mmCIF file with all atom_site columns, C-alpha atoms in Angstrom:
data_model
loop_
_atom_site.group_PDB
_atom_site.id
_atom_site.type_symbol
_atom_site.label_atom_id
_atom_site.label_alt_id
_atom_site.label_comp_id
_atom_site.label_asym_id
_atom_site.label_entity_id
_atom_site.label_seq_id
_atom_site.pdbx_PDB_ins_code
_atom_site.Cartn_x
_atom_site.Cartn_y
_atom_site.Cartn_z
_atom_site.occupancy
_atom_site.B_iso_or_equiv
_atom_site.pdbx_formal_charge
_atom_site.auth_seq_id
_atom_site.auth_comp_id
_atom_site.auth_asym_id
_atom_site.auth_atom_id
_atom_site.pdbx_PDB_model_num
ATOM 1   C CA . UNK A 1 1   ? 116.342 131.466 142.905 1.00 0.00 ? 133 UNK A CA 1
ATOM 2   C CA . UNK A 1 2   ? 113.934 128.509 142.587 1.00 0.00 ? 134 UNK A CA 1
ATOM 3   C CA . UNK A 1 3   ? 113.450 128.627 146.341 1.00 0.00 ? 135 UNK A CA 1
ATOM 4   C CA . UNK A 1 4   ? 112.503 132.299 146.177 1.00 0.00 ? 136 UNK A CA 1
ATOM 5   C CA . UNK A 1 5   ? 110.170 131.739 143.231 1.00 0.00 ? 137 UNK A CA 1
ATOM 6   C CA . UNK A 1 6   ? 108.525 128.810 144.993 1.00 0.00 ? 138 UNK A CA 1
ATOM 7   C CA . UNK A 1 7   ? 107.952 130.956 148.060 1.00 0.00 ? 139 UNK A CA 1
ATOM 8   C CA . UNK A 1 8   ? 106.379 133.636 145.909 1.00 0.00 ? 140 UNK A CA 1
ATOM 9   C CA . UNK A 1 9   ? 104.207 131.050 144.149 1.00 0.00 ? 141 UNK A CA 1
ATOM 10  C CA . UNK A 1 10  ? 105.575 131.801 140.687 1.00 0.00 ? 142 UNK A CA 1
ATOM 11  C CA . UNK A 1 11  ? 107.027 128.346 140.103 1.00 0.00 ? 143 UNK A CA 1
ATOM 12  C CA . UNK A 1 12  ? 103.643 126.692 140.651 1.00 0.00 ? 144 UNK A CA 1
ATOM 13  C CA . UNK A 1 13  ? 101.958 129.110 138.255 1.00 0.00 ? 145 UNK A CA 1
ATOM 14  C CA . UNK A 1 14  ? 104.489 128.356 135.494 1.00 0.00 ? 146 UNK A CA 1
ATOM 15  C CA . UNK A 1 15  ? 103.839 124.606 135.889 1.00 0.00 ? 147 UNK A CA 1
ATOM 16  C CA . UNK A 1 16  ? 100.066 125.178 135.803 1.00 0.00 ? 148 UNK A CA 1
ATOM 17  C CA . UNK A 1 17  ? 100.442 127.193 132.583 1.00 0.00 ? 149 UNK A CA 1
ATOM 18  C CA . UNK A 1 18  ? 102.409 124.365 130.974 1.00 0.00 ? 150 UNK A CA 1
ATOM 19  C CA . UNK A 1 19  ? 99.718  121.866 131.988 1.00 0.00 ? 151 UNK A CA 1
ATOM 20  C CA . UNK A 1 20  ? 97.018  124.150 130.549 1.00 0.00 ? 152 UNK A CA 1
ATOM 21  C CA . UNK A 1 21  ? 98.878  124.419 127.238 1.00 0.00 ? 153 UNK A CA 1
ATOM 22  C CA . UNK A 1 22  ? 98.801  120.620 126.952 1.00 0.00 ? 154 UNK A CA 1
ATOM 23  C CA . UNK A 1 23  ? 95.049  120.723 127.576 1.00 0.00 ? 155 UNK A CA 1
ATOM 24  C CA . UNK A 1 24  ? 94.234  123.346 124.897 1.00 0.00 ? 156 UNK A CA 1
ATOM 25  C CA . UNK A 1 25  ? 92.890  122.717 121.431 1.00 0.00 ? 157 UNK A CA 1
ATOM 26  C CA . UNK A 1 26  ? 92.163  125.000 118.491 1.00 0.00 ? 158 UNK A CA 1
ATOM 27  C CA . UNK A 1 27  ? 90.763  124.950 114.965 1.00 0.00 ? 159 UNK A CA 1
ATOM 28  C CA . UNK A 1 28  ? 91.872  127.689 112.559 1.00 0.00 ? 160 UNK A CA 1
ATOM 29  C CA . UNK A 1 29  ? 90.617  128.241 109.014 1.00 0.00 ? 161 UNK A CA 1
ATOM 30  C CA . UNK A 1 30  ? 91.711  130.547 106.217 1.00 0.00 ? 162 UNK A CA 1
ATOM 31  C CA . UNK A 1 31  ? 90.432  131.088 102.689 1.00 0.00 ? 163 UNK A CA 1
ATOM 32  C CA . UNK A 1 32  ? 92.684  130.397 99.732  1.00 0.00 ? 164 UNK A CA 1
ATOM 33  C CA . UNK A 1 33  ? 91.719  130.454 96.055  1.00 0.00 ? 165 UNK A CA 1
ATOM 34  C CA . UNK A 1 34  ? 88.821  127.974 95.716  1.00 0.00 ? 166 UNK A CA 1
ATOM 35  C CA . UNK A 1 35  ? 89.912  126.163 98.897  1.00 0.00 ? 167 UNK A CA 1
ATOM 36  C CA . UNK A 1 36  ? 89.758  126.424 102.671 1.00 0.00 ? 168 UNK A CA 1
ATOM 37  C CA . UNK A 1 37  ? 92.953  125.719 104.611 1.00 0.00 ? 169 UNK A CA 1
ATOM 38  C CA . UNK A 1 38  ? 92.424  124.210 108.074 1.00 0.00 ? 170 UNK A CA 1
ATOM 39  C CA . UNK A 1 39  ? 94.865  123.752 110.951 1.00 0.00 ? 171 UNK A CA 1
ATOM 40  C CA . UNK A 1 40  ? 94.125  122.227 114.340 1.00 0.00 ? 172 UNK A CA 1
ATOM 41  C CA . UNK A 1 41  ? 95.538  120.798 117.519 1.00 0.00 ? 173 UNK A CA 1
ATOM 42  C CA . UNK A 1 42  ? 93.558  118.364 119.665 1.00 0.00 ? 174 UNK A CA 1
ATOM 43  C CA . UNK A 1 43  ? 93.802  117.853 123.416 1.00 0.00 ? 175 UNK A CA 1
ATOM 44  C CA . UNK A 1 44  ? 95.924  114.908 124.530 1.00 0.00 ? 176 UNK A CA 1
ATOM 45  C CA . UNK A 1 45  ? 92.845  113.279 126.102 1.00 0.00 ? 177 UNK A CA 1
ATOM 46  C CA . UNK A 1 46  ? 90.887  113.613 122.840 1.00 0.00 ? 178 UNK A CA 1
ATOM 47  C CA . UNK A 1 47  ? 93.734  112.097 120.827 1.00 0.00 ? 179 UNK A CA 1
ATOM 48  C CA . UNK A 1 48  ? 93.892  109.192 123.274 1.00 0.00 ? 180 UNK A CA 1
ATOM 49  C CA . UNK A 1 49  ? 90.106  108.691 123.065 1.00 0.00 ? 181 UNK A CA 1
ATOM 50  C CA . UNK A 1 50  ? 90.195  108.582 119.254 1.00 0.00 ? 182 UNK A CA 1
ATOM 51  C CA . UNK A 1 51  ? 93.082  106.117 119.175 1.00 0.00 ? 183 UNK A CA 1
ATOM 52  C CA . UNK A 1 52  ? 91.452  103.802 121.707 1.00 0.00 ? 184 UNK A CA 1
ATOM 53  C CA . UNK A 1 53  ? 87.999  103.647 120.135 1.00 0.00 ? 185 UNK A CA 1
ATOM 54  C CA . UNK A 1 54  ? 88.084  101.239 117.205 1.00 0.00 ? 186 UNK A CA 1
ATOM 55  C CA . UNK A 1 55  ? 86.179  102.344 114.133 1.00 0.00 ? 187 UNK A CA 1
ATOM 56  C CA . UNK A 1 56  ? 86.074  106.060 114.933 1.00 0.00 ? 188 UNK A CA 1
ATOM 57  C CA . UNK A 1 57  ? 87.399  108.513 112.349 1.00 0.00 ? 189 UNK A CA 1
ATOM 58  C CA . UNK A 1 58  ? 88.524  112.146 112.508 1.00 0.00 ? 190 UNK A CA 1
ATOM 59  C CA . UNK A 1 59  ? 86.494  114.265 110.084 1.00 0.00 ? 191 UNK A CA 1
ATOM 60  C CA . UNK A 1 60  ? 85.801  117.769 108.865 1.00 0.00 ? 192 UNK A CA 1
ATOM 61  C CA . UNK A 1 61  ? 82.169  118.506 108.029 1.00 0.00 ? 193 UNK A CA 1
ATOM 62  C CA . UNK A 1 62  ? 81.310  121.558 105.922 1.00 0.00 ? 194 UNK A CA 1
ATOM 63  C CA . UNK A 1 63  ? 77.722  122.819 105.934 1.00 0.00 ? 195 UNK A CA 1
ATOM 64  C CA . UNK A 1 64  ? 76.023  125.767 104.292 1.00 0.00 ? 196 UNK A CA 1
ATOM 65  C CA . UNK A 1 65  ? 75.070  128.227 107.047 1.00 0.00 ? 197 UNK A CA 1
ATOM 66  C CA . UNK A 1 66  ? 73.705  131.001 104.836 1.00 0.00 ? 198 UNK A CA 1
ATOM 67  C CA . UNK A 1 67  ? 70.216  130.658 106.293 1.00 0.00 ? 199 UNK A CA 1
ATOM 68  C CA . UNK A 1 68  ? 68.474  130.495 102.923 1.00 0.00 ? 200 UNK A CA 1
ATOM 69  C CA . UNK A 1 69  ? 67.181  126.951 103.345 1.00 0.00 ? 201 UNK A CA 1
ATOM 70  C CA . UNK A 1 70  ? 70.072  125.294 101.516 1.00 0.00 ? 202 UNK A CA 1
ATOM 71  C CA . UNK A 1 71  ? 70.948  121.909 102.979 1.00 0.00 ? 203 UNK A CA 1
ATOM 72  C CA . UNK A 1 72  ? 74.348  121.291 101.396 1.00 0.00 ? 204 UNK A CA 1
ATOM 73  C CA . UNK A 1 73  ? 77.129  119.513 103.260 1.00 0.00 ? 205 UNK A CA 1
ATOM 74  C CA . UNK A 1 74  ? 80.440  117.774 102.649 1.00 0.00 ? 206 UNK A CA 1
ATOM 75  C CA . UNK A 1 75  ? 82.389  115.312 104.818 1.00 0.00 ? 207 UNK A CA 1
ATOM 76  C CA . UNK A 1 76  ? 86.139  114.780 104.609 1.00 0.00 ? 208 UNK A CA 1
ATOM 77  C CA . UNK A 1 77  ? 87.724  111.874 106.497 1.00 0.00 ? 209 UNK A CA 1
ATOM 78  C CA . UNK A 1 78  ? 91.210  112.503 107.903 1.00 0.00 ? 210 UNK A CA 1
ATOM 79  C CA . UNK A 1 79  ? 94.045  110.572 109.472 1.00 0.00 ? 211 UNK A CA 1
ATOM 80  C CA . UNK A 1 80  ? 94.116  110.605 113.283 1.00 0.00 ? 212 UNK A CA 1
ATOM 81  C CA . UNK A 1 81  ? 97.654  112.046 113.090 1.00 0.00 ? 213 UNK A CA 1
ATOM 82  C CA . UNK A 1 82  ? 96.728  114.879 110.698 1.00 0.00 ? 214 UNK A CA 1
ATOM 83  C CA . UNK A 1 83  ? 96.957  118.474 111.925 1.00 0.00 ? 215 UNK A CA 1
ATOM 84  C CA . UNK A 1 84  ? 96.078  120.313 108.708 1.00 0.00 ? 216 UNK A CA 1
ATOM 85  C CA . UNK A 1 85  ? 94.028  119.912 105.538 1.00 0.00 ? 217 UNK A CA 1
ATOM 86  C CA . UNK A 1 86  ? 93.096  121.863 102.444 1.00 0.00 ? 218 UNK A CA 1
ATOM 87  C CA . UNK A 1 87  ? 89.532  121.353 101.213 1.00 0.00 ? 219 UNK A CA 1
ATOM 88  C CA . UNK A 1 88  ? 87.946  122.565 97.986  1.00 0.00 ? 220 UNK A CA 1
ATOM 89  C CA . UNK A 1 89  ? 85.059  124.920 98.702  1.00 0.00 ? 221 UNK A CA 1
ATOM 90  C CA . UNK A 1 90  ? 81.693  123.341 97.938  1.00 0.00 ? 222 UNK A CA 1
ATOM 91  C CA . UNK A 1 91  ? 80.308  126.759 96.971  1.00 0.00 ? 223 UNK A CA 1
ATOM 92  C CA . UNK A 1 92  ? 81.853  129.964 95.670  1.00 0.00 ? 224 UNK A CA 1
ATOM 93  C CA . UNK A 1 93  ? 79.799  132.172 97.976  1.00 0.00 ? 225 UNK A CA 1
ATOM 94  C CA . UNK A 1 94  ? 77.812  132.184 101.205 1.00 0.00 ? 226 UNK A CA 1
ATOM 95  C CA . UNK A 1 95  ? 78.477  131.344 104.858 1.00 0.00 ? 227 UNK A CA 1
ATOM 96  C CA . UNK A 1 96  ? 80.072  127.969 105.625 1.00 0.00 ? 228 UNK A CA 1
ATOM 97  C CA . UNK A 1 97  ? 80.233  126.184 108.968 1.00 0.00 ? 229 UNK A CA 1
ATOM 98  C CA . UNK A 1 98  ? 83.316  123.976 109.304 1.00 0.00 ? 230 UNK A CA 1
ATOM 99  C CA . UNK A 1 99  ? 83.267  121.431 112.103 1.00 0.00 ? 231 UNK A CA 1
ATOM 100 C CA . UNK A 1 100 ? 86.235  119.368 113.204 1.00 0.00 ? 232 UNK A CA 1
ATOM 101 C CA . UNK A 1 101 ? 84.965  116.241 114.876 1.00 0.00 ? 233 UNK A CA 1
ATOM 102 C CA . UNK A 1 102 ? 84.847  112.500 114.780 1.00 0.00 ? 234 UNK A CA 1
ATOM 103 C CA . UNK A 1 103 ? 82.451  109.812 113.701 1.00 0.00 ? 235 UNK A CA 1
ATOM 104 C CA . UNK A 1 104 ? 81.626  107.238 116.346 1.00 0.00 ? 236 UNK A CA 1
ATOM 105 C CA . UNK A 1 105 ? 81.303  103.529 115.670 1.00 0.00 ? 237 UNK A CA 1
ATOM 106 C CA . UNK A 1 106 ? 77.524  104.026 115.592 1.00 0.00 ? 238 UNK A CA 1
ATOM 107 C CA . UNK A 1 107 ? 77.837  106.662 112.842 1.00 0.00 ? 239 UNK A CA 1
ATOM 108 C CA . UNK A 1 108 ? 77.125  109.765 114.956 1.00 0.00 ? 240 UNK A CA 1
ATOM 109 C CA . UNK A 1 109 ? 79.168  112.911 114.335 1.00 0.00 ? 241 UNK A CA 1
ATOM 110 C CA . UNK A 1 110 ? 80.624  114.538 117.475 1.00 0.00 ? 242 UNK A CA 1
ATOM 111 C CA . UNK A 1 111 ? 81.857  118.134 117.032 1.00 0.00 ? 243 UNK A CA 1
ATOM 112 C CA . UNK A 1 112 ? 85.132  119.003 118.777 1.00 0.00 ? 244 UNK A CA 1
ATOM 113 C CA . UNK A 1 113 ? 85.835  122.466 117.325 1.00 0.00 ? 245 UNK A CA 1
ATOM 114 C CA . UNK A 1 114 ? 84.098  124.668 114.738 1.00 0.00 ? 246 UNK A CA 1
ATOM 115 C CA . UNK A 1 115 ? 84.668  127.765 112.654 1.00 0.00 ? 247 UNK A CA 1
ATOM 116 C CA . UNK A 1 116 ? 82.534  129.955 110.384 1.00 0.00 ? 248 UNK A CA 1
ATOM 117 C CA . UNK A 1 117 ? 83.880  131.029 106.987 1.00 0.00 ? 249 UNK A CA 1
ATOM 118 C CA . UNK A 1 118 ? 82.333  133.906 105.050 1.00 0.00 ? 250 UNK A CA 1
ATOM 119 C CA . UNK A 1 119 ? 82.774  133.531 101.284 1.00 0.00 ? 251 UNK A CA 1
ATOM 120 C CA . UNK A 1 120 ? 80.785  136.680 100.536 1.00 0.00 ? 252 UNK A CA 1
ATOM 121 C CA . UNK A 1 121 ? 77.139  137.271 99.672  1.00 0.00 ? 253 UNK A CA 1
ATOM 122 C CA . UNK A 1 122 ? 75.457  134.170 98.317  1.00 0.00 ? 254 UNK A CA 1
ATOM 123 C CA . UNK A 1 123 ? 74.765  134.360 94.606  1.00 0.00 ? 255 UNK A CA 1
ATOM 124 C CA . UNK A 1 124 ? 71.771  132.275 93.597  1.00 0.00 ? 256 UNK A CA 1
ATOM 125 C CA . UNK A 1 125 ? 71.032  131.899 89.911  1.00 0.00 ? 257 UNK A CA 1
ATOM 126 C CA . UNK A 1 126 ? 67.280  131.823 89.345  1.00 0.00 ? 258 UNK A CA 1
ATOM 127 C CA . UNK A 1 127 ? 66.299  129.283 86.712  1.00 0.00 ? 259 UNK A CA 1
ATOM 128 C CA . UNK A 1 128 ? 64.578  130.650 83.649  1.00 0.00 ? 260 UNK A CA 1
ATOM 129 C CA . UNK A 1 129 ? 60.914  129.733 83.791  1.00 0.00 ? 261 UNK A CA 1
ATOM 130 C CA . UNK A 1 130 ? 59.779  127.780 80.769  1.00 0.00 ? 262 UNK A CA 1
ATOM 131 C CA . UNK A 1 131 ? 56.312  128.270 79.362  1.00 0.00 ? 263 UNK A CA 1
ATOM 132 C CA . UNK A 1 132 ? 55.338  124.668 78.649  1.00 0.00 ? 264 UNK A CA 1
ATOM 133 C CA . UNK A 1 133 ? 52.116  125.592 76.892  1.00 0.00 ? 265 UNK A CA 1
ATOM 134 C CA . UNK A 1 134 ? 53.671  128.061 74.498  1.00 0.00 ? 266 UNK A CA 1
ATOM 135 C CA . UNK A 1 135 ? 54.317  125.452 71.793  1.00 0.00 ? 267 UNK A CA 1
ATOM 136 C CA . UNK A 1 136 ? 51.312  123.219 72.300  1.00 0.00 ? 268 UNK A CA 1
ATOM 137 C CA . UNK A 1 137 ? 50.503  120.919 69.436  1.00 0.00 ? 269 UNK A CA 1
ATOM 138 C CA . UNK A 1 138 ? 47.097  120.935 67.734  1.00 0.00 ? 270 UNK A CA 1
ATOM 139 C CA . UNK A 1 139 ? 46.851  117.218 68.493  1.00 0.00 ? 271 UNK A CA 1
ATOM 140 C CA . UNK A 1 140 ? 48.049  117.426 72.132  1.00 0.00 ? 272 UNK A CA 1
ATOM 141 C CA . UNK A 1 141 ? 45.366  115.201 73.607  1.00 0.00 ? 273 UNK A CA 1
ATOM 142 C CA . UNK A 1 142 ? 46.100  112.318 71.202  1.00 0.00 ? 274 UNK A CA 1
ATOM 143 C CA . UNK A 1 143 ? 49.864  112.699 71.834  1.00 0.00 ? 275 UNK A CA 1
ATOM 144 C CA . UNK A 1 144 ? 49.318  112.568 75.608  1.00 0.00 ? 276 UNK A CA 1
ATOM 145 C CA . UNK A 1 145 ? 47.088  109.513 75.228  1.00 0.00 ? 277 UNK A CA 1
ATOM 146 C CA . UNK A 1 146 ? 49.723  107.786 73.079  1.00 0.00 ? 278 UNK A CA 1
ATOM 147 C CA . UNK A 1 147 ? 52.412  108.599 75.659  1.00 0.00 ? 279 UNK A CA 1
ATOM 148 C CA . UNK A 1 148 ? 50.263  107.272 78.499  1.00 0.00 ? 280 UNK A CA 1
ATOM 149 C CA . UNK A 1 149 ? 49.322  104.026 76.750  1.00 0.00 ? 281 UNK A CA 1
ATOM 150 C CA . UNK A 1 150 ? 52.749  103.587 75.145  1.00 0.00 ? 282 UNK A CA 1
ATOM 151 C CA . UNK A 1 151 ? 51.066  102.619 71.912  1.00 0.00 ? 283 UNK A CA 1
ATOM 152 C CA . UNK A 1 152 ? 49.077  99.691  73.399  1.00 0.00 ? 284 UNK A CA 1
ATOM 153 C CA . UNK A 1 153 ? 45.365  99.297  72.999  1.00 0.00 ? 285 UNK A CA 1
ATOM 154 C CA . UNK A 1 154 ? 43.886  99.290  76.477  1.00 0.00 ? 286 UNK A CA 1
ATOM 155 C CA . UNK A 1 155 ? 40.329  98.314  75.574  1.00 0.00 ? 287 UNK A CA 1
ATOM 156 C CA . UNK A 1 156 ? 38.852  101.776 75.547  1.00 0.00 ? 288 UNK A CA 1
ATOM 157 C CA . UNK A 1 157 ? 37.104  103.637 72.770  1.00 0.00 ? 289 UNK A CA 1
ATOM 158 C CA . UNK A 1 158 ? 39.792  102.651 70.267  1.00 0.00 ? 290 UNK A CA 1
ATOM 159 C CA . UNK A 1 159 ? 38.512  99.040  70.152  1.00 0.00 ? 291 UNK A CA 1
ATOM 160 C CA . UNK A 1 160 ? 34.809  99.831  69.746  1.00 0.00 ? 292 UNK A CA 1
ATOM 161 C CA . UNK A 1 161 ? 33.370  98.584  66.483  1.00 0.00 ? 293 UNK A CA 1
ATOM 162 C CA . UNK A 1 162 ? 32.550  101.267 63.986  1.00 0.00 ? 294 UNK A CA 1
ATOM 163 C CA . UNK A 1 163 ? 28.984  101.005 62.589  1.00 0.00 ? 295 UNK A CA 1
ATOM 164 C CA . UNK A 1 164 ? 28.306  102.169 59.113  1.00 0.00 ? 296 UNK A CA 1
#
């Protein structure tokens, strides 16, 4: 049977598929209550590279990808043997970019796999604007001067002799 399969080329294809499976990697994310569950498999060559380079660390970087100008990020360092992690969400809403990668000895982050997570429309609470001049004191200029000088005489008009 093997002889027939080898003549048909099927045996070689099965071996190639097995070799390809060893060369595949993936990064899968799912949302749980207030956390993101991550699972991954790294290529054999990548695992070997990480083990051989001293000082490198496997990491997951989470960044806000909502496009509203927010520059929030979070880094989680992992064991080189880890294949899953559960990370608390840095925000309750918005788009998150999760990157599985490693930090080099020089401190650079190299992305191996990535995934986008949609936590729903981003809810931004606008701060209530305070009217600072609403409760202005009648003696505001003297109070500001006292704050600026911290109660010390600086040699200005306060030290001029008074003529009577």
